[in-house]
Coordinates of C-alpha atoms and ligand atoms in Angstrom, one line a residue:
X21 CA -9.3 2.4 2.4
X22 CA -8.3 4.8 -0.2
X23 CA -10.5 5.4 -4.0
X24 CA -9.7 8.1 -6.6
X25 CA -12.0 9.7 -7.3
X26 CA -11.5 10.6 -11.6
X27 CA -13.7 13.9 -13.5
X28 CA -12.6 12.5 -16.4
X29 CA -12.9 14.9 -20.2
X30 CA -10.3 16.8 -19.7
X31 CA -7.3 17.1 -22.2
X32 CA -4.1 16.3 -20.7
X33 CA -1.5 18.7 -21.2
X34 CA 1.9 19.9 -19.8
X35 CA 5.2 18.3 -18.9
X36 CA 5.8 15.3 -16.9
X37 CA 8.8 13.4 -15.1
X38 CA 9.6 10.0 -15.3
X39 CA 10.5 8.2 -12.2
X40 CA 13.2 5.5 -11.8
X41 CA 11.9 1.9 -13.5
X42 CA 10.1 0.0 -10.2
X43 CA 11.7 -3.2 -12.2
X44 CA 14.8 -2.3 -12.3
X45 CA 14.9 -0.8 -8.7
X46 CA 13.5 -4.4 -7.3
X47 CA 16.6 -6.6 -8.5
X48 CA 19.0 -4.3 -7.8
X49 CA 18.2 -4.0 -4.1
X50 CA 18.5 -7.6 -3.8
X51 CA 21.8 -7.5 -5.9
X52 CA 22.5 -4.9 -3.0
X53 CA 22.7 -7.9 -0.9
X54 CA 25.2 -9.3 -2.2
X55 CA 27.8 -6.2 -1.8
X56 CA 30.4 -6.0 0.9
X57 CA 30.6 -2.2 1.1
X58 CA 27.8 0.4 1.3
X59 CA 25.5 1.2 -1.9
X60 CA 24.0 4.2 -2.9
X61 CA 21.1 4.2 -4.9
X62 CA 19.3 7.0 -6.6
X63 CA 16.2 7.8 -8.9
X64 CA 14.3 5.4 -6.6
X65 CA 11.0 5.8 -7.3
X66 CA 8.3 6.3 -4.3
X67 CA 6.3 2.7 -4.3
X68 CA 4.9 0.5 -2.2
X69 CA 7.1 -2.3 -4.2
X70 CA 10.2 -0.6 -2.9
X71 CA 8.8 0.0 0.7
X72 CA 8.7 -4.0 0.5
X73 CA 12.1 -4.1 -0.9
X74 CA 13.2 -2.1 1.8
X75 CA 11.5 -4.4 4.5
X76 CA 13.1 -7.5 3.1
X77 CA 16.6 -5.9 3.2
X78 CA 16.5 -4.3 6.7
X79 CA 14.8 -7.9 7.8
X80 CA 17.9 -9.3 6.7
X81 CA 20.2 -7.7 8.7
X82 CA 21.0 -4.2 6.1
X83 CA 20.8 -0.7 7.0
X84 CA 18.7 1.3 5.4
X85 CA 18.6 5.3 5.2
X86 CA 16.1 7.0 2.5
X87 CA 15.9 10.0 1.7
X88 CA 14.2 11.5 -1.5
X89 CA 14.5 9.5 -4.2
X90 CA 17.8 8.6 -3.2
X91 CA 18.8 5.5 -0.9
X92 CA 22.1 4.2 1.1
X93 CA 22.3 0.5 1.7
X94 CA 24.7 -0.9 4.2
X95 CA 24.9 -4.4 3.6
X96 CA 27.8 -5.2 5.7
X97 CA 25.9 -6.4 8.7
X98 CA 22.9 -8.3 7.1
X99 CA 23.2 -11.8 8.9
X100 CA 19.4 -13.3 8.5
X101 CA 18.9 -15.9 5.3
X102 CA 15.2 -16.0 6.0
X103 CA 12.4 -13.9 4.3
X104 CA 8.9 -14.6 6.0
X105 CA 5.9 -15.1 4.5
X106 CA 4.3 -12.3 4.9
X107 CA 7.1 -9.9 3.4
X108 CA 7.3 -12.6 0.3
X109 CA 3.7 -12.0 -0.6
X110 CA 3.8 -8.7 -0.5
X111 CA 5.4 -8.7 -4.4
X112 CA 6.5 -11.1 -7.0
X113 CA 9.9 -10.1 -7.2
X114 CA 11.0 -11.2 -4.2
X115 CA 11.9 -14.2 -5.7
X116 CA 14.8 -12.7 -6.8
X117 CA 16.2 -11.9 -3.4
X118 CA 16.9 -16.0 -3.7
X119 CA 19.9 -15.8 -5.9
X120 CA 21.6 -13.2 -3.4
X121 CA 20.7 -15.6 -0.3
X122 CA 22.3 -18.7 -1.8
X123 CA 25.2 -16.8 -3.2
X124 CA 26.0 -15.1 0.1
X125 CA 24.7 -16.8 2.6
X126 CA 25.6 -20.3 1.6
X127 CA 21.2 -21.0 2.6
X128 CA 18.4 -19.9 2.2
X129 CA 14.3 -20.3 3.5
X130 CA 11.5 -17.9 1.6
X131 CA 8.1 -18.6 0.6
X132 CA 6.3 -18.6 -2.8
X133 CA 6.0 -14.8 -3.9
X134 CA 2.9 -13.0 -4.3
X135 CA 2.5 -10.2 -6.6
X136 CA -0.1 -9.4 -9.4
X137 CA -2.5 -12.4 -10.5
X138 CA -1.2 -12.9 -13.8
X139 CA -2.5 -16.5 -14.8
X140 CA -0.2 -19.3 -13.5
X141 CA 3.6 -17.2 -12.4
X142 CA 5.5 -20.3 -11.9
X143 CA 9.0 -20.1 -10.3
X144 CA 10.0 -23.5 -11.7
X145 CA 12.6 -22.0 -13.9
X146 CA 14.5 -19.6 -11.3
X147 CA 13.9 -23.2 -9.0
X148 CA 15.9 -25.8 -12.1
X149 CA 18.7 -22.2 -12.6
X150 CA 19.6 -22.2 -9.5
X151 CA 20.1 -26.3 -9.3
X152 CA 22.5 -26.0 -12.2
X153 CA 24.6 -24.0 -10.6
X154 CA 24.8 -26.4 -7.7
X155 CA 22.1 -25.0 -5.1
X156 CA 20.1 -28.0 -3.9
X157 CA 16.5 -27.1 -3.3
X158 CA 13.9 -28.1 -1.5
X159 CA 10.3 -27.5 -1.7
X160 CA 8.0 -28.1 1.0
X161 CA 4.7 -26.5 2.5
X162 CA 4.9 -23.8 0.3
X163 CA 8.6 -23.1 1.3
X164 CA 11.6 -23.1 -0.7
X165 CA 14.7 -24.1 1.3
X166 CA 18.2 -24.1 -0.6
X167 CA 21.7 -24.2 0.5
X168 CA 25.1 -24.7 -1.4
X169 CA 28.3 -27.1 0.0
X170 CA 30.8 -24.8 -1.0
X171 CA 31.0 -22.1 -3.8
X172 CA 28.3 -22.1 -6.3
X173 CA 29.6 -23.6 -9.6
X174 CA 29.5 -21.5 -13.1
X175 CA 27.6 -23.6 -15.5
X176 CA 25.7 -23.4 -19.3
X177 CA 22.1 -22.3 -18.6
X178 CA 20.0 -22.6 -21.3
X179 CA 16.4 -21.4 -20.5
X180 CA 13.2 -22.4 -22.7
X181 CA 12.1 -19.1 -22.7
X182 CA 13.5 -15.9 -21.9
X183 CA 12.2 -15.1 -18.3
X184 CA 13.3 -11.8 -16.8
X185 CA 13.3 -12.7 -13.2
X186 CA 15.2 -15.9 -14.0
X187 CA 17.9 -14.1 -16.0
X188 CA 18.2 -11.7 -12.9
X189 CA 18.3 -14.8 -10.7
X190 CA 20.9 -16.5 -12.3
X191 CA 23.2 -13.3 -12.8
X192 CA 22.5 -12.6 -8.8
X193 CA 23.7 -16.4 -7.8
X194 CA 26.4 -16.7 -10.4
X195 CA 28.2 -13.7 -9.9
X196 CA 30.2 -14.5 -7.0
X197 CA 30.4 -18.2 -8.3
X198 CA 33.2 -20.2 -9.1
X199 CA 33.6 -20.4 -12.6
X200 CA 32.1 -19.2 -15.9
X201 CA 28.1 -19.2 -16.1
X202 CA 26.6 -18.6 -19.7
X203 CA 22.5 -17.8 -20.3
X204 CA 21.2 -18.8 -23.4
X205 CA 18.1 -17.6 -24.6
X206 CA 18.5 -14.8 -21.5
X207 CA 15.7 -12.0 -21.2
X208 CA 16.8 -9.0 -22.8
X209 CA 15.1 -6.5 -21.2
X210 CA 16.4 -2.6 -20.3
X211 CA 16.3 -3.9 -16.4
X212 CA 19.0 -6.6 -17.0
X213 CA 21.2 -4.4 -18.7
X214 CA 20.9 -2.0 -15.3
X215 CA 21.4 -4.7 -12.9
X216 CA 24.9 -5.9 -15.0
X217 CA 25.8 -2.2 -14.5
X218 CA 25.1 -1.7 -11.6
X219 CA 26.8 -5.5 -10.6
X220 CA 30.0 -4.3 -12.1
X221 CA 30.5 -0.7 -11.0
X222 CA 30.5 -3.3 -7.9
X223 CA 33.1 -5.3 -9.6
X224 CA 31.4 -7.9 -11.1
X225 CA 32.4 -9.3 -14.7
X226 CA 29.1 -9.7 -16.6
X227 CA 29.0 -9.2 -20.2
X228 CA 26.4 -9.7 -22.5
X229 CA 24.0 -8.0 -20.6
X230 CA 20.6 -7.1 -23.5
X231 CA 22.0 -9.7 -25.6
X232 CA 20.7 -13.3 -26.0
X233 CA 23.7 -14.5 -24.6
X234 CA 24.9 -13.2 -20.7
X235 CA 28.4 -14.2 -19.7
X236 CA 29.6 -14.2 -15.8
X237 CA 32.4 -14.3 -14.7
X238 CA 32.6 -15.8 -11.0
X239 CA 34.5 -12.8 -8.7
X240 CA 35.4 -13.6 -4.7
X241 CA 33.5 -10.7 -3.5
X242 CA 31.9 -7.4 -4.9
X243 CA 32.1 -3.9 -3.3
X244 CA 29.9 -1.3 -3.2
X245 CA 29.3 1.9 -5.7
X246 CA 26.3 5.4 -6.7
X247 CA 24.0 3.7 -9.3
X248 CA 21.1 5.9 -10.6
X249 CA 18.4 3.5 -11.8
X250 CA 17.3 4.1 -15.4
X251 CA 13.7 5.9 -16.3
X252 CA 10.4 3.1 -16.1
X253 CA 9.4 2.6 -19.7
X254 CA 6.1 1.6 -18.4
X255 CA 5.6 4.5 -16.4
X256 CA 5.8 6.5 -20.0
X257 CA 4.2 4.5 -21.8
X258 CA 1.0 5.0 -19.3
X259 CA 1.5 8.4 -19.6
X260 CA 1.7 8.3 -23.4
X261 CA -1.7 6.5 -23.1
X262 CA -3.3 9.0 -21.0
X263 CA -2.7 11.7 -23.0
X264 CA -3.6 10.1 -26.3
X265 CA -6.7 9.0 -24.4
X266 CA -7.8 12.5 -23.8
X267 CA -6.7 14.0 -27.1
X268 CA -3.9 15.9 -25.2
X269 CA 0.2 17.2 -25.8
X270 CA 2.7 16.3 -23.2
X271 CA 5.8 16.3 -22.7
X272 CA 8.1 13.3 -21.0
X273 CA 11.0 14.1 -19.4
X274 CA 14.0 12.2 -17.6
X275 CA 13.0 8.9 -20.0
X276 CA 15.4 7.0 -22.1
X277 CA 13.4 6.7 -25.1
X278 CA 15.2 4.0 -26.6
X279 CA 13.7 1.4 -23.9
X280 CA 10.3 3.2 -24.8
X281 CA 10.8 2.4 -28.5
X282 CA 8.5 -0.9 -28.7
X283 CA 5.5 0.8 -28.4
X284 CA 6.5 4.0 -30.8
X285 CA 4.5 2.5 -33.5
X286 CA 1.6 2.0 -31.7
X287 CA 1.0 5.5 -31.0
X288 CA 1.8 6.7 -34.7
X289 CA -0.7 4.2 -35.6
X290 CA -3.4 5.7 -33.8
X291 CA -2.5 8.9 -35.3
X292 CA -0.2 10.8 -32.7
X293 CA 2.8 12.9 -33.3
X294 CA 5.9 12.2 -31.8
X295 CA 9.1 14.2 -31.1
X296 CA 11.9 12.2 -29.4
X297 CA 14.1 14.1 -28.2
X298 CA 18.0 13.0 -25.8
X299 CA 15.9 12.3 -22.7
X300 CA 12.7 13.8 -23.6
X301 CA 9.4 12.9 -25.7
X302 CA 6.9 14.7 -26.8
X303 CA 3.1 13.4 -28.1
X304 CA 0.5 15.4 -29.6
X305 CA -2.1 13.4 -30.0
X306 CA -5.2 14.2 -32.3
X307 CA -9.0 15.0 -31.3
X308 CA -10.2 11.2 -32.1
X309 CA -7.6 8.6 -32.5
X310 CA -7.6 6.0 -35.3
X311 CA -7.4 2.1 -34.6
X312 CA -4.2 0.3 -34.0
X313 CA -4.5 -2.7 -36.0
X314 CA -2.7 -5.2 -33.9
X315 CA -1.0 -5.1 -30.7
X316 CA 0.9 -8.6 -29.9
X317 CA 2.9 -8.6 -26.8
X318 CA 6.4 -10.0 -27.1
X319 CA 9.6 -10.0 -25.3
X320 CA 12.1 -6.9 -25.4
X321 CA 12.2 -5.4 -27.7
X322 CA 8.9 -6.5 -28.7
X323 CA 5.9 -4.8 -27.3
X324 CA 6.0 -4.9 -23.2
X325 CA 2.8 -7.0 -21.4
X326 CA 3.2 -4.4 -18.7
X327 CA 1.7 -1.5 -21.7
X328 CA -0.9 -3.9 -23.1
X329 CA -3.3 -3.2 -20.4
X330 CA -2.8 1.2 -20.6
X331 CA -3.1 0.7 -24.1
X332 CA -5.9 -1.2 -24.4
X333 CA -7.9 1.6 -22.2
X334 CA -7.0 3.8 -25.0
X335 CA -8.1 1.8 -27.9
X336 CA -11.3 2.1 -26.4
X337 CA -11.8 5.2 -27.4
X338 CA -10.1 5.3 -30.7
X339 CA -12.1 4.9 -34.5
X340 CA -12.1 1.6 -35.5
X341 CA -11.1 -2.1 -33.8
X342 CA -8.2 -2.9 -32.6
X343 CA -7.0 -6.6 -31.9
X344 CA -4.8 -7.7 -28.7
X345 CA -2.9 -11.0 -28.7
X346 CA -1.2 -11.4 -25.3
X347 CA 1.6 -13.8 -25.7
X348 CA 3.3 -13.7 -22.2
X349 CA 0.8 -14.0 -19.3
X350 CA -2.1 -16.5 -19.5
X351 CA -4.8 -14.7 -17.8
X352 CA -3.8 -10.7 -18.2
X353 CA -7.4 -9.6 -19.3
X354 CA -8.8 -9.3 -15.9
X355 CA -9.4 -5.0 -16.6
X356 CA -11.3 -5.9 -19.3
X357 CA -15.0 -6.6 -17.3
X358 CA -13.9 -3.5 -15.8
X359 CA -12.7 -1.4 -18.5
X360 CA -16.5 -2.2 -19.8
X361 CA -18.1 -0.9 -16.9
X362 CA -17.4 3.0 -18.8
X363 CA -18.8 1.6 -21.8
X364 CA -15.9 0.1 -23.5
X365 CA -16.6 -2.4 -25.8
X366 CA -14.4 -5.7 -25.4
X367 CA -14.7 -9.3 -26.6
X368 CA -11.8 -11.7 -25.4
X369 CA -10.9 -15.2 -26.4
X370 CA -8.8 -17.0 -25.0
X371 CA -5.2 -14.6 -25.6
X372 CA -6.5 -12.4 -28.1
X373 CA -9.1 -9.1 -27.0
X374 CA -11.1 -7.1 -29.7
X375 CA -11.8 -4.0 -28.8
X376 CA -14.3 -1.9 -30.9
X377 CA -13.3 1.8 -30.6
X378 CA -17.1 3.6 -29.2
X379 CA -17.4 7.6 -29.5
X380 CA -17.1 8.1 -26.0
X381 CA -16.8 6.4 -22.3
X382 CA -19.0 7.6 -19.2
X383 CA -17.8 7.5 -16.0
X384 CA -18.0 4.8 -13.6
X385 CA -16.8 3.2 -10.5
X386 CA -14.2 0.2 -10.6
X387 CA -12.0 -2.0 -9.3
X388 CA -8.2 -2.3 -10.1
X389 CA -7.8 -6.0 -10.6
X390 CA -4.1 -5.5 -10.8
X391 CA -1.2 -3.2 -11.2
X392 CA -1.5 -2.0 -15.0
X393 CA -5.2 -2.9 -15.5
X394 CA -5.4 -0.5 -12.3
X395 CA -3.6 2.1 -14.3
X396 CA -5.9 1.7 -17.5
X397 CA -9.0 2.2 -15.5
X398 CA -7.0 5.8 -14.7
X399 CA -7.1 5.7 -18.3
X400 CA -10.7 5.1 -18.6
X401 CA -11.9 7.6 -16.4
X402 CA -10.0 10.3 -18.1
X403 CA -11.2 9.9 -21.3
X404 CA -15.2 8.8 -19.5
X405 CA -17.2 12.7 -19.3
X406 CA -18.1 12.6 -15.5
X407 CA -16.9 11.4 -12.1
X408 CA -15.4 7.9 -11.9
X409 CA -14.5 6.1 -9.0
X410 CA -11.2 3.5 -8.7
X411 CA -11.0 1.3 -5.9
X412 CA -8.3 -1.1 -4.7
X413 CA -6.0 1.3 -5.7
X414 CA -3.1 -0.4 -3.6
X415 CA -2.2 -2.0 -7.0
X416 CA -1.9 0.8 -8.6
X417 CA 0.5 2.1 -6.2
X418 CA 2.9 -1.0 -6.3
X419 CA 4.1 0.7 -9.3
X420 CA 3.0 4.6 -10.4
X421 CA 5.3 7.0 -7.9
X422 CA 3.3 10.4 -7.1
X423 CA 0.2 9.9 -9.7
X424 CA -2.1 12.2 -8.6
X425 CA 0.5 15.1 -8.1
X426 CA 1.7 14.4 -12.1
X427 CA -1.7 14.0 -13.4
X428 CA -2.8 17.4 -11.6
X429 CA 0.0 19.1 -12.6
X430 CA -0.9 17.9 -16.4
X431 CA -4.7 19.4 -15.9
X432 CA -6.9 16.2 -14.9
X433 CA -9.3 16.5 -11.6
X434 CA -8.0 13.5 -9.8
X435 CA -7.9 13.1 -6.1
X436 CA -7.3 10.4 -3.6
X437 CA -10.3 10.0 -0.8
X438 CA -9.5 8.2 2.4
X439 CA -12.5 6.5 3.5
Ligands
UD1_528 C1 8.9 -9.3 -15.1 C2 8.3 -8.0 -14.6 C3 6.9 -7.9 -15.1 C4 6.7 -8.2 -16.6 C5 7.4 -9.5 -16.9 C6 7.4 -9.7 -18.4 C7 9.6 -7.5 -12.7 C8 9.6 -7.2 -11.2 N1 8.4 -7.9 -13.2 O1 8.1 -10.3 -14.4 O2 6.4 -6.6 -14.8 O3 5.3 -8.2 -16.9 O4 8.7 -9.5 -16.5 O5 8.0 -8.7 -19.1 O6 10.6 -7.2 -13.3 N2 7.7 -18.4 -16.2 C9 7.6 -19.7 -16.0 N3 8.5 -20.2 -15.0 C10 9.3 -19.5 -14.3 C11 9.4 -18.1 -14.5 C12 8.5 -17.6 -15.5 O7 6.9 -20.5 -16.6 O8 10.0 -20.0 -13.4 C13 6.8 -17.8 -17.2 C14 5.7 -16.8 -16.6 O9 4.6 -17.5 -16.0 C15 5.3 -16.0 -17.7 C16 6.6 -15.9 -18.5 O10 7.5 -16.9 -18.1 O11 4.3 -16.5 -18.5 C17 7.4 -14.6 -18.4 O12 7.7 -14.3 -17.0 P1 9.0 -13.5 -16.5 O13 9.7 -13.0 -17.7 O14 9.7 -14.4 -15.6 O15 8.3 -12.4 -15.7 P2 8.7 -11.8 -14.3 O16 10.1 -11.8 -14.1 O17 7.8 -12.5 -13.3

C-alpha cells in the first residue's frame, strides 16, 4: 500500500506539462474497437484508467503495443463480446465499451461499471439510447446482455439531460448504423468533439460534434488512422489550483486553453493573473487569495464537476467565503470531512458547500475518498505548513499521470512511500 507523504508551504513554481485528457483517452479506446485497420494513439497519458482500458481491449481479442505515451491498437482480431466483472469495476467508463460491442459484434454481456462514488451513476440513459437504436437489452443479476438482429437502426435521440458517456455511447453504436441518428440535447464537452475526430479520420460521418445537436451518418465499416488525444483540462485546472493554493507562478504547457476557459474566471476572482498564451498558460497568483463568490458546476462550457473538488481545496485558504452549488453529481462532497481534517473550514447542505477562507491549513493525514477529492487533499497539504500524509491514493492515480515527478520539478516535497 502506497501514501504520499506532502511538506506542504512551499510556493509552487516552474513550468509544467499537460498530459493527454484521461476522458477523452477512455472512449476513444473503445471507439478503437470498432475500427478494422490498426490505430495509433498518442499523448496517452500514464493511468491506471488506461491500464484498464488496455485490459478490456486485449481481453477482447486486440493487440496491444505501448510504448511512451504513444499506443498501437490492432483491432483486427478482437473476437470476445464479453467484459467480466472484474475488468468492468475497475472504472466507470467502461460502459462505453457497450456501444462498440453491440455495433460490432452484433452482442454483447458486461456488468454494471465501477468507478468513483459519485452519488447514484445510473446507466439508465446509455441503457433506453441504445434501445432506440434497435439493441434489445436485458438486465439481469447485475448483467447487461444486448444483441441486435441485423444492423443497428439510425434514430432521433433526444436525451433529458446532456450525459457525456451517453453521447459517447450513442455516437460509438450509431456510427456503423444504418441510417441517420440525431442527439438532441447531446453533451458538449471537449472529449466528444475528440472522439468525432478521431471516428472520422477513421471514416466516420459525424457532424455536430460540441454542438447541442450531433448528427451520424451510418458508414459500413471504419478504418484505422494517428490521433493525438487533446490536453486534460482537469489535469490544468488542478494544477492551476495548486499553485494558487501556495501563492506560486507556473507555467502550463501542451494545454488547449480554450477547453480550460470555464474556470478562467474563477481564478481572476480570487485574484490571480493570467497570461494565455497558443498552447500555454501562465498564473501568478498573489500571497493571500481573495474569495470566489460563487462556484456552480454546470455542463460544458459551464464550470467542470471534475474542478469543483481542486478548487474547493483552494478556497480554503483564500480571504473571505466562498459558496459551492454542485449541480451534476448528488453526493460529490465526500473530501469535504477530509479537507477539514487540515483545518479547513466547511459547512455543506445538501448541493451547496460554504467554505470560510482560514489564514492557514496544518498538515494532516487523509484519505482520498475519490479521484478529484484525492487531488484536493494534494492541494491541502501544500498549502498546510508541515508533513501531511494521503492515503488511498489509487484514486488519485486513476487520473493524474506522473504527479509526484511534476510537482517536484515545480519545488513541492512530495514523495510516494510503499508501505
Ligand atoms: C463523465 C466524466 C466525469 C465527469 C462527468 C460530468 C468520463 C470518463 N467521465 O462522466 O469525469 O465528472 O462526465 O462532466 O468522461 N446520468 C443518469 N443516467 C445515465 C447517465 C448519467 O442519470 O444513464 C446522470 C449521472 O448520474 C450524473 C449526470 O447524469 O448525475 C451526468 O453524468 P454523465 O455526464 O453521464 O457523466 P459520466 O459520463 O459518467
Amino acid at each position: 500500500m502506497a501514501v504520499l507523504t506532502i511538506e506542504g508551504g512551499k510556493r509552487l513554481s516552474g513550468e509544467v506539462e499537460i498530459h493527454g485528457a484521461k476522458n477523452s483517452a477512455l472512449p476513444i479506446f473503445a471507439a478503437t474497437f470498432l475500427c478494422n485497420e490498426k490505430c495509433t494513439l498518442q499523448n496517452c497519458p500514464a493511468l491506471s484508467d488506461v491500464d484498464a482500458s488496455i485490459k478490456i481491449l486485449k481481453h477482447l481479442g486486440c493487440k496491444v503495443v505501448r510504448e511512451g505515451d504513444q499506443i498501437e491498437i490492432d483491432p483486427t482480431a478482437a473476437h470476445n463480446c464479453t467484459i467480466p466483472d472484474e475488468l468492468m469495476r475497475e472504472m466507470r467508463s467502461s460502459i462505453v465499451f457497450l456501444g462498440a460491442l453491440i455495433a460490432k459484434c452484433g452482442k454483447a454481456r458486461i456488468s454494471y461499471p465501477g468507478g468513483c462514488e459519485l452519488g447514484p451513476r445510473p446507466v439508465d440513459l446509455h441503457i433506453l439510447s441504445l434501445q432506440k437504436l434497435g439493441a434489445l437489452i436485458d438486465e439481469r443479476f447485475g448483467s447487461i446482455r444486448c444483441r441486435r438482429v441485423g444492423r443497428l437502426c439510425g434514430n432521433t435521440i433526444n436525451l433529458p439531460l446532456p450525459s457525456v458517456g451517453t453521447t459517447e455511447n450513442i455516437i460509438l453504436a450509431s456510427v456503423t448504423a444504418r441510417g441517420i441518428t440525431k442527439i438532441h440535447n447531446a453533451a458538449r464537452e471537449p472529449e466528444i468533439i475528440d472522439l468525432a475526430g478521431f471516428l472520422n479520420a477513421c471514416g466516420a460521418k459525424i457532424s455536430g460534434a460540441g454542438d447541442s445537436v450531433i448528427t451520424i451518418e451510418g458508414v459500413e465499416k471504419l478504418g484505422g488512422c494517428t490521433h493525438r488525444i487533446i490536453s486534460d483540462r482537469i489535469e490544468a485546472a488542478t494544477y492551476m489550483a495548486a499553485a494558487a493554493a501556495t501563492g506560486g507562478e507556473v507555467l502550463l504547457k501542451k494545454v488547449q486553453p480554450d477547453y480550460v476557459e470555464p474556470v478562467f474566471y474563477a481564478f481572476r476572482e480570487a485574484g490571480c493573473e493570467l497570461e494565455i498564451g497558443a498552447d500555454t498558460i501562465l498564473l501568478r497568483a498573489p500571497a493571500r487569495l481573495n474569495r470566489i463568490k460563487l462556484i456552480r458546476t454546470q455542463v460544458y462550457p459551464g464550470f467542470p464537476t471534475d474542478a469543483q473538488a481542486p478548487m474547493m481545496a483552494m478556497a480554503t485558504v483564500a480571504r473571505g467565503t466562498t459558496m459551492f452549488i454542485e449541480t451534476i453529481f448528488q453526493n460529490r462532497y465526500r473530501h469535504v470531512d477530509e479537507l477539514c481534517r487540515f483545518g479547513a473550514n466547511i459547512k455543506v447542505e445538501e448541493r451547496v458547500a460554504i467554505v470560510e477562507g482560514v489564514d492557514s491549513l496544518y498538515a494532516a493525514e487523509a484519505q482520498a475518498t475519490d479521484l478529484r477529492g484525492g487531488a484536493a487533499l494534494v492541494i491541502a497539504a501544500l498549502a498546510a505548513h508541515g508533513e501531511s500524509k494521503i492515503g488511498n491514493i489509487r484514486h488519485i492515480d486513476r487520473g493524474y499521470a506522473e504527479l509526484e515527478t511534476d510537482l517536484q520539478a515545480l519545488g513541492a516535497h512530495i514523495k510516494r512511500v510503499d508501505y
